[in-house]
Short mmCIF file of C-alpha atoms and ligand atoms in Angstrom, two decimals:
data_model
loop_
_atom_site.label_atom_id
_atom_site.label_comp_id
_atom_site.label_asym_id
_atom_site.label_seq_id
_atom_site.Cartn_x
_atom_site.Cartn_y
_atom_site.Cartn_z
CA UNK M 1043 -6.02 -49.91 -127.35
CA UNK M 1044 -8.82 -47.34 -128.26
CA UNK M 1045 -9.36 -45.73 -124.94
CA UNK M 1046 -7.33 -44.39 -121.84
CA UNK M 1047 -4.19 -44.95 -123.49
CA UNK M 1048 -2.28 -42.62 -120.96
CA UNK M 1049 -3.65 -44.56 -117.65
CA UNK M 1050 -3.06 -47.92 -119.48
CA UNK M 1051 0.61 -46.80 -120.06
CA UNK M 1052 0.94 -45.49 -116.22
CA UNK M 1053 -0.04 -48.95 -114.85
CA UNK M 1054 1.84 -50.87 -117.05
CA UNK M 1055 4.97 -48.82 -116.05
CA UNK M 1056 3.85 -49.15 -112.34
CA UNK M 1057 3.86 -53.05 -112.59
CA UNK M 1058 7.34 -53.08 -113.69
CA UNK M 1059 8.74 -52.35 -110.32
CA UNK M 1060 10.25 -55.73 -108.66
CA UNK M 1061 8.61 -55.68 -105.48
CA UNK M 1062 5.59 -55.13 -103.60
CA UNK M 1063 6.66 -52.65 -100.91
CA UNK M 1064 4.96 -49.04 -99.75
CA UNK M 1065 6.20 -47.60 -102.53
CA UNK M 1066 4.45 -50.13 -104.91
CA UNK M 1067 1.10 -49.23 -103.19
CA UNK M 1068 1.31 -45.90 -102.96
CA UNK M 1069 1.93 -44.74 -106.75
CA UNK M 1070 -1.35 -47.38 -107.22
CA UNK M 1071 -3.18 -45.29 -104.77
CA UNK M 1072 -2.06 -42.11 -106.44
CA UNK M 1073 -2.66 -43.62 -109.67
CA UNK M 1074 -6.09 -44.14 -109.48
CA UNK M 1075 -6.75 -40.38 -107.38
CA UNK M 1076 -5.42 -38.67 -110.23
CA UNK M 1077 -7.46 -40.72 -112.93
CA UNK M 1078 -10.49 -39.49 -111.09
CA UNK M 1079 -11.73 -42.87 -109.17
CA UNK M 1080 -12.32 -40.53 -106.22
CA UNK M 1081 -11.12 -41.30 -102.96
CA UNK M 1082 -13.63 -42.70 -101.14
CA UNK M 1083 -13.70 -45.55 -104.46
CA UNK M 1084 -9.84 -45.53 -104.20
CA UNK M 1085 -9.55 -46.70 -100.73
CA UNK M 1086 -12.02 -49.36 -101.33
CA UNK M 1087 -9.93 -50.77 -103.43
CA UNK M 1088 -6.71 -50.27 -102.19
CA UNK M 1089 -7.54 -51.00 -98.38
CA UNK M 1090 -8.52 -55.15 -99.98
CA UNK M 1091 -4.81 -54.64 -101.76
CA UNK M 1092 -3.21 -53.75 -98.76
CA UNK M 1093 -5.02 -56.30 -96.34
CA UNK M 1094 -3.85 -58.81 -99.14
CA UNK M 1095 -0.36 -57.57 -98.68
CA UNK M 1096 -0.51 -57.81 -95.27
CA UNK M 1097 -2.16 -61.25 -94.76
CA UNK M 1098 0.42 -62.59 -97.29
CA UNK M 1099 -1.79 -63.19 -99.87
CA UNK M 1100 -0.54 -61.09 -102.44
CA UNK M 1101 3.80 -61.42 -102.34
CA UNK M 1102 4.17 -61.01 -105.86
CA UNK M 1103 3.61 -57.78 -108.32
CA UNK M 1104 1.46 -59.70 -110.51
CA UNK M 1105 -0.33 -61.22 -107.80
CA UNK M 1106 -0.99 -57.34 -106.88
CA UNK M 1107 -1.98 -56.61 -110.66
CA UNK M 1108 -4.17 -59.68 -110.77
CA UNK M 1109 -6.30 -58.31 -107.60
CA UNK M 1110 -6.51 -54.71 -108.91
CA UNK M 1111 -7.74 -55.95 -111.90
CA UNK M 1112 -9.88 -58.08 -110.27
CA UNK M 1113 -11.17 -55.14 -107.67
CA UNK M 1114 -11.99 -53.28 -110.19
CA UNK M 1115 -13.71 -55.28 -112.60
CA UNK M 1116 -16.18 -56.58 -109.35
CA UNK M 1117 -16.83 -52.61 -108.74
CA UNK M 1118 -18.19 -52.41 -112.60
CA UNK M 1119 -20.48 -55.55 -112.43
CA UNK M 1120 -23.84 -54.87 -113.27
CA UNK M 1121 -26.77 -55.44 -116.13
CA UNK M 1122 -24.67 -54.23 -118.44
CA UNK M 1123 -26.95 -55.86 -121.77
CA UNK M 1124 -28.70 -52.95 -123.23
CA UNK M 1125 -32.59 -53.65 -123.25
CA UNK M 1126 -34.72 -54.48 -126.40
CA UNK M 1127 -38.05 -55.01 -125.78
CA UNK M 1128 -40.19 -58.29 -127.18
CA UNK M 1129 -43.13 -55.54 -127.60
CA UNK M 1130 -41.55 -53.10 -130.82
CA UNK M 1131 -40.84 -50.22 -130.83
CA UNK M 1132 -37.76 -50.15 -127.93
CA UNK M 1133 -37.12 -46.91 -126.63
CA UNK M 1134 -34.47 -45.69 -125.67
CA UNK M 1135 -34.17 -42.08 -123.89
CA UNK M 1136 -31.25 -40.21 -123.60
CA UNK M 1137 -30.62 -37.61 -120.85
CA UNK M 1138 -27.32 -35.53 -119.74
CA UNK M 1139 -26.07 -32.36 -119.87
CA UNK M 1140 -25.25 -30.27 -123.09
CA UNK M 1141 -21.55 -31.17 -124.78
CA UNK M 1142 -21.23 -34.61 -122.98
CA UNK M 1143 -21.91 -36.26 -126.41
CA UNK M 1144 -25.60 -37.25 -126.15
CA UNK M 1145 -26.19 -36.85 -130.25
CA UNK M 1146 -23.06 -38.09 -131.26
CA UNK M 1147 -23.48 -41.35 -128.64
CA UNK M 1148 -27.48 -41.51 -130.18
CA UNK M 1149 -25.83 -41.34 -133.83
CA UNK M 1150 -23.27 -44.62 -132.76
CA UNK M 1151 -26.08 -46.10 -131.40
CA UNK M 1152 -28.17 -46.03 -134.86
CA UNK M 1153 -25.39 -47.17 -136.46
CA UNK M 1154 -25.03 -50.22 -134.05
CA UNK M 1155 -28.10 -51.21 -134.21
CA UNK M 1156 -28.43 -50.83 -138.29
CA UNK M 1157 -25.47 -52.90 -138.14
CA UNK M 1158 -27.82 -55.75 -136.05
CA UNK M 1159 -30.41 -55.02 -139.14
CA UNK M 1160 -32.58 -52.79 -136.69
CA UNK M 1161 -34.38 -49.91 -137.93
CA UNK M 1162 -33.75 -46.86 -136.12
CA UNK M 1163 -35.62 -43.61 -135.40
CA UNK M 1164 -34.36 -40.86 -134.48
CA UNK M 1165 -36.01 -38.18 -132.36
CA UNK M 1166 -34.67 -34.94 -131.55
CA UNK M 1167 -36.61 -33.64 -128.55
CA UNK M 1168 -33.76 -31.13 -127.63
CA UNK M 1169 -36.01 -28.10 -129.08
CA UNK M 1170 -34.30 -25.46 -127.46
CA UNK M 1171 -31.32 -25.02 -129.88
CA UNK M 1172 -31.74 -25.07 -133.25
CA UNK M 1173 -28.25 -26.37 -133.67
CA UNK M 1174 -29.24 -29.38 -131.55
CA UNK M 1175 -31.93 -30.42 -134.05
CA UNK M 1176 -29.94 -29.95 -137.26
CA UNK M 1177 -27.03 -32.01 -136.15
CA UNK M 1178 -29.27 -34.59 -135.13
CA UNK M 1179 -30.70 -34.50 -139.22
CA UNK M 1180 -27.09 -34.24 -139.88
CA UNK M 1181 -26.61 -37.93 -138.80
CA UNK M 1182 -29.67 -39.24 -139.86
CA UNK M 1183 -28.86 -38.08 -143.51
CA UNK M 1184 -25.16 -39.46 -143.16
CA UNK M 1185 -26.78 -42.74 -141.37
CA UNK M 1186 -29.78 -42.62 -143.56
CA UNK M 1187 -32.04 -43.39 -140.62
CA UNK M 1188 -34.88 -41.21 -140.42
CA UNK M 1189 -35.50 -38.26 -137.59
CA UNK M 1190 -38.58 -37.13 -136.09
CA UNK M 1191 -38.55 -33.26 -135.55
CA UNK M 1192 -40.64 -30.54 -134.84
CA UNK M 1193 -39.89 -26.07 -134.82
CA UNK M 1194 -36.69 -24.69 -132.17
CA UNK M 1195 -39.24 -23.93 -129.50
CA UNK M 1196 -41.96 -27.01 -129.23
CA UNK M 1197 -42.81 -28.96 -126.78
CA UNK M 1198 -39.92 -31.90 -126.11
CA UNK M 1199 -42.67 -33.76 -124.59
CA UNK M 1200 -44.46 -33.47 -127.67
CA UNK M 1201 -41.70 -34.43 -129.92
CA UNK M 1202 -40.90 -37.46 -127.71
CA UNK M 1203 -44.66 -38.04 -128.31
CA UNK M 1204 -44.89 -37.94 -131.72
CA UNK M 1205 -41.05 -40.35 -132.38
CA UNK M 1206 -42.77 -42.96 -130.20
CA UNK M 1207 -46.34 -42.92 -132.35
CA UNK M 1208 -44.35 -42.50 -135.39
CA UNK M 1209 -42.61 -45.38 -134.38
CA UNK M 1210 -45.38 -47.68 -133.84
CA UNK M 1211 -47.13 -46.30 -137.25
CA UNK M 1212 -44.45 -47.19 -139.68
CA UNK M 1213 -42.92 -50.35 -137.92
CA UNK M 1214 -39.74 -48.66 -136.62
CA UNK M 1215 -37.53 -51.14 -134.30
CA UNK M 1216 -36.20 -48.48 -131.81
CA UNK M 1217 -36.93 -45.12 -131.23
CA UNK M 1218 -33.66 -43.00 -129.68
CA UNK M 1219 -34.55 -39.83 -128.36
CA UNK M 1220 -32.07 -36.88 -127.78
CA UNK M 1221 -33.28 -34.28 -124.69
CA UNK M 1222 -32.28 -31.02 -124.04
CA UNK M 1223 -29.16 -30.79 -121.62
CA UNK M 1224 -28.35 -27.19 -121.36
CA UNK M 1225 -27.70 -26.28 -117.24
CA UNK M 1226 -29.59 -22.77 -116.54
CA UNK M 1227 -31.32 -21.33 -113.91
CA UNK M 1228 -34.36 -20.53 -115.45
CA UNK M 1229 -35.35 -23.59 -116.96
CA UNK M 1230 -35.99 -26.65 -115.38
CA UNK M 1231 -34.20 -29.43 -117.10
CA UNK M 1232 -34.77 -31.93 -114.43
CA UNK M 1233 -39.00 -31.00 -114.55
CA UNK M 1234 -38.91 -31.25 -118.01
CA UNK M 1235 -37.12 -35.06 -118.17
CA UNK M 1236 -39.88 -36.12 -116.12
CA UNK M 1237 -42.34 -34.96 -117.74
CA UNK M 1238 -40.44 -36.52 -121.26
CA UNK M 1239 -40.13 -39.57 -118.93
CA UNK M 1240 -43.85 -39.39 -118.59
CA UNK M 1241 -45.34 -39.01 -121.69
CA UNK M 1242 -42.87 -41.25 -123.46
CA UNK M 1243 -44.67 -44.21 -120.58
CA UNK M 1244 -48.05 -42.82 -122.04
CA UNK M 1245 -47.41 -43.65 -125.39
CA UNK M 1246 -45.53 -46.68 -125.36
CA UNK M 1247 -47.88 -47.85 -122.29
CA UNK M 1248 -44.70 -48.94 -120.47
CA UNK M 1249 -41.77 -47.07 -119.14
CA UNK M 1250 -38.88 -46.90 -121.91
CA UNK M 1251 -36.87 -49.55 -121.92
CA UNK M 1252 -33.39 -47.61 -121.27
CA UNK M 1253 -32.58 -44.24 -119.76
CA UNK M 1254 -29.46 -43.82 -120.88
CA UNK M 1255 -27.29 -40.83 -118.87
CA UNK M 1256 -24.49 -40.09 -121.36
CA UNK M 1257 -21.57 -38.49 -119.40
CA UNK M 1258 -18.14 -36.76 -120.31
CA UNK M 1259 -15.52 -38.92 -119.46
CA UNK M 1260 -12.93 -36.50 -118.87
CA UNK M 1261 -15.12 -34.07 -116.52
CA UNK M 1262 -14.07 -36.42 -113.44
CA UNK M 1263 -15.88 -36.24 -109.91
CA UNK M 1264 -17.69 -33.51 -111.69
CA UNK M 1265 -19.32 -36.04 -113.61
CA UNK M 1266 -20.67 -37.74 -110.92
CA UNK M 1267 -22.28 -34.84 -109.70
CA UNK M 1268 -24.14 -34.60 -112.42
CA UNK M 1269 -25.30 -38.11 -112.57
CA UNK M 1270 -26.39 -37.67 -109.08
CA UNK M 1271 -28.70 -34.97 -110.02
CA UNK M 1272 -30.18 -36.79 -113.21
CA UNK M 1273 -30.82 -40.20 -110.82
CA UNK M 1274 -32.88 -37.89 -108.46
CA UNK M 1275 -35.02 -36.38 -111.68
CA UNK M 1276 -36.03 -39.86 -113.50
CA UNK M 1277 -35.18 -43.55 -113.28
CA UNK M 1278 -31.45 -44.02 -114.81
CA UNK M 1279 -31.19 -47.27 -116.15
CA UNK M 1280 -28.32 -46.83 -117.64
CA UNK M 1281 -24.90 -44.92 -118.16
CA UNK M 1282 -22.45 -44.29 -121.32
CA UNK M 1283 -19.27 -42.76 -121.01
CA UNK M 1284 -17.85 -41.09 -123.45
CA UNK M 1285 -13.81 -39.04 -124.57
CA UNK M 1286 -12.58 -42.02 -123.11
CA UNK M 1287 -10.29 -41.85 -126.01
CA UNK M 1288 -8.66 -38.77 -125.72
CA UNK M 1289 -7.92 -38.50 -121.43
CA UNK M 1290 -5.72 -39.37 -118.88
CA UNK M 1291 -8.23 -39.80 -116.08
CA UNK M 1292 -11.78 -41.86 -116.99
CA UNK M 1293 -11.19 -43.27 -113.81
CA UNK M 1294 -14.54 -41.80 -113.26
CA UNK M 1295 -16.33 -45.18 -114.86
CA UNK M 1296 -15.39 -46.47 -111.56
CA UNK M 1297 -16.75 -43.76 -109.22
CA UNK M 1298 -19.92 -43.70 -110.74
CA UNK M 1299 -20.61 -47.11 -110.80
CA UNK M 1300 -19.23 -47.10 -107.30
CA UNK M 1301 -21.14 -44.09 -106.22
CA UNK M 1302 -24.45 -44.61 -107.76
CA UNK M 1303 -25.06 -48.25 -108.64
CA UNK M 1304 -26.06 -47.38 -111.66
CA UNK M 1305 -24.29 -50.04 -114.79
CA UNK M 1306 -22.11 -48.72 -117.41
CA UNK M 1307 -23.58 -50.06 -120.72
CA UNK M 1308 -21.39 -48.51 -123.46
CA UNK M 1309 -18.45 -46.11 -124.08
CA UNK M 1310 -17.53 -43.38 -126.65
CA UNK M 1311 -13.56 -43.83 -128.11
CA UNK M 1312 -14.24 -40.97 -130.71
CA UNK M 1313 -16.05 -38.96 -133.00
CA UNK M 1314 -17.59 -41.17 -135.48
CA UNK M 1315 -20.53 -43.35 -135.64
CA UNK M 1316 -18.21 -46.45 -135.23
CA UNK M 1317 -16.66 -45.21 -131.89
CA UNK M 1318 -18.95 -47.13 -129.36
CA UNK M 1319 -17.71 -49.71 -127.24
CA UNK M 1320 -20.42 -51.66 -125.61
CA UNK M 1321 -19.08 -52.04 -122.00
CA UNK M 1322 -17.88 -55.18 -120.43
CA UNK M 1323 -16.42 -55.03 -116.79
CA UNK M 1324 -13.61 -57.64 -117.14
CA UNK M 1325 -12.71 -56.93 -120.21
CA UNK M 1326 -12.40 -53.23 -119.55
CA UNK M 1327 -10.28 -54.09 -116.09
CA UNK M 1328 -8.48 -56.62 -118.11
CA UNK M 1329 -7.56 -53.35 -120.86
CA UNK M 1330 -7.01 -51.40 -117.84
CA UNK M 1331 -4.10 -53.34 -116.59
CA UNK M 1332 -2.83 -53.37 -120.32
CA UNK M 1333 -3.76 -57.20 -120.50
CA UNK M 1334 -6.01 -57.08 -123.59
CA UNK M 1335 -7.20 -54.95 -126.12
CA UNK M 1336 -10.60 -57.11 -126.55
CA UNK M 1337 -12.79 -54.50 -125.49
CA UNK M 1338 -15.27 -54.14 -128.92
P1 GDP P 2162 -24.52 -33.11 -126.83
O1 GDP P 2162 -24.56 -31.61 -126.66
O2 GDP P 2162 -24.59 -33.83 -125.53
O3 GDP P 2162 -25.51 -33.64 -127.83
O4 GDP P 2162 -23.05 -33.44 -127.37
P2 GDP P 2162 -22.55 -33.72 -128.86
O5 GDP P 2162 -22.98 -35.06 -129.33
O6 GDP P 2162 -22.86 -32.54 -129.71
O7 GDP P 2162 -20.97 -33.81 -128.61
C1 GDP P 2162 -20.20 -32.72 -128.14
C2 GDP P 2162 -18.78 -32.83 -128.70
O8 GDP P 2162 -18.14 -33.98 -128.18
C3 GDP P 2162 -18.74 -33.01 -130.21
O9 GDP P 2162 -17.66 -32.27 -130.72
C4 GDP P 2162 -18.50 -34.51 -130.41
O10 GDP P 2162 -17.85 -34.81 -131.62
C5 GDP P 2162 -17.64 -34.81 -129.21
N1 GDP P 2162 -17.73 -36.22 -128.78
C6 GDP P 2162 -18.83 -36.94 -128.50
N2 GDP P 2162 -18.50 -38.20 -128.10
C7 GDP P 2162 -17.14 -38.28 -128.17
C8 GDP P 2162 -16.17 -39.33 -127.88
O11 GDP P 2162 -16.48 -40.46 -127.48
N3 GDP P 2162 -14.86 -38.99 -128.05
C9 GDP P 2162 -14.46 -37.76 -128.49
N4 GDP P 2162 -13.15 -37.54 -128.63
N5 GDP P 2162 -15.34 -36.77 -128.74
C10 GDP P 2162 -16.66 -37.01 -128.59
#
């Protein structure tokens, strides 16, 4: 198992018990609270266990396993296929706040794609740290995938600009473009995805074909704040998740699905270019409840 180890563990020990009593129920409920489901998502799913229970439908603890999983897995439906577009170059925009992972997740997504013998550009349009753009060459020389950059300072818009054109010039398959993230009062992040969002449409004469929020597994509810705010700047198509590998909670893949609608289309296990799951509902329920370890 590459991800959520710790939950995995606490529902396999849960489903050991013999019986499905309060008791039974309540460490699920309190199980899925603490791994950051929320608890408006929680009692979704545990008021369809306990009418199950209480109709008679569910006697058995695996019967009560089997509709958790099941619960769960219906919450995460969605278009889950990442897009790539009959019309090259795909793009593929990536938005979220600083630290979540957003140039790491854009380096495992080069490699992915290399992997389907796609050529990948990258495009660092995070301009306001220097360090941003230089471990975003940093990749593309270990990947050996070329980046589009300008100066610490230019216009992202511009940069975004220039990746697509580039793109389009030299017969690049998909263009991946890293944003700025950083939260501060005096700069509008949100203004300046749209206006990314915007010229990136320009150039490529259609919107791009993924906006990809990338979103820190372990950061919980707070997580889904932030994924409300990005949905009300420009039109998420898309989530990733990533740390799933190192926490206890994660539950929040549920919330925000829950929460926002939006689909989950891949998560981060680690720190190298190889640590991308792309997401699959069932199969990530069926992990969940320590039934597979499919997930790649
Ligand atoms: P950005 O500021 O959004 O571009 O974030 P970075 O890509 O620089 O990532 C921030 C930190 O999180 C780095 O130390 C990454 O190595 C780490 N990181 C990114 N994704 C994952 C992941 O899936 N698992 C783990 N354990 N660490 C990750």
């Amino acid at each position: 198992m590459r991800f959520l180890r710790n939950l995995v563990q606490r529902f396999t020990q849960i489903f050991q018990r013999q019986q499905v009593d309060e008791g039974l129920l309540e460490e699920l409920e309190e199980t899925l609270i603490l791994a950051d489901v929320g608890m408006a998502t929680t009692e979704k799913i545990m008021s369809d266990i306990r009418d199950g229970v209480r109709r008679g439908r569910l006697t058995t603890v695996e019967e009560v396993r089997a509709a958790l999983r099941d619960a769960i897995a219906a919450l995460l439906q969605g278009e889950t296929a990442l897009r790539l577009s009959d019309v090259p170059p795909t793009v593929w925009l990536f938005v979220g706040v600083n630290g979540t992972g957003k140039t790491t997740t854009i380096a495992k997504f080069a490699r992915w794609l290399q992997k389907r013998g796609k050529k990948p550009l990258l495009v660092a349009a995070d301009t306001f740290r220097a360090a941003a753009i230089d471990q975003l060459k940093v990749w593309g020389e270990r990947l050996q995938a070329p980046v589009i950059a300008h100066q610490m300072g230019a216009d992202p818009a511009a940069v975004a600009f220039d990746g697509v054109q580039a793109a389009k010039a030299r017969g690049y398959d998909v263009v991946l473009i890293d944003t700025a993230g950083r939260m501060h009062t005096k700069f509008n992040l949100l203004e300046e995805m749209r206006k990314i969002h915007r010229v990136v449409t320009k150039a490529l004469e259609r919107e791009p074909d993924e906006v990809l929020l990338v979103l820190d597994g372990t950061a919980g509810q707070n997580a889904v704040a932030q994924a409300e705010r990005f949905a009300a700047a420009v039109p998420i198509t898309g989530i990733v998740i990533t740390k799933l590998d190192g926490t206890a909670k994660g539950g929040a893949v549920i919330a925000i699905k829950d929460r926002l609608g939006i689909p989950i289309k891949a998560i981060g296990v680690g720190e190298t270019a190889d640590d991308l799951l792309l997401f699959d509902p069932v199969a990530f329920a069926a992990a969940l409840m320590g039934e597979n370890d499919t997930l790649s």
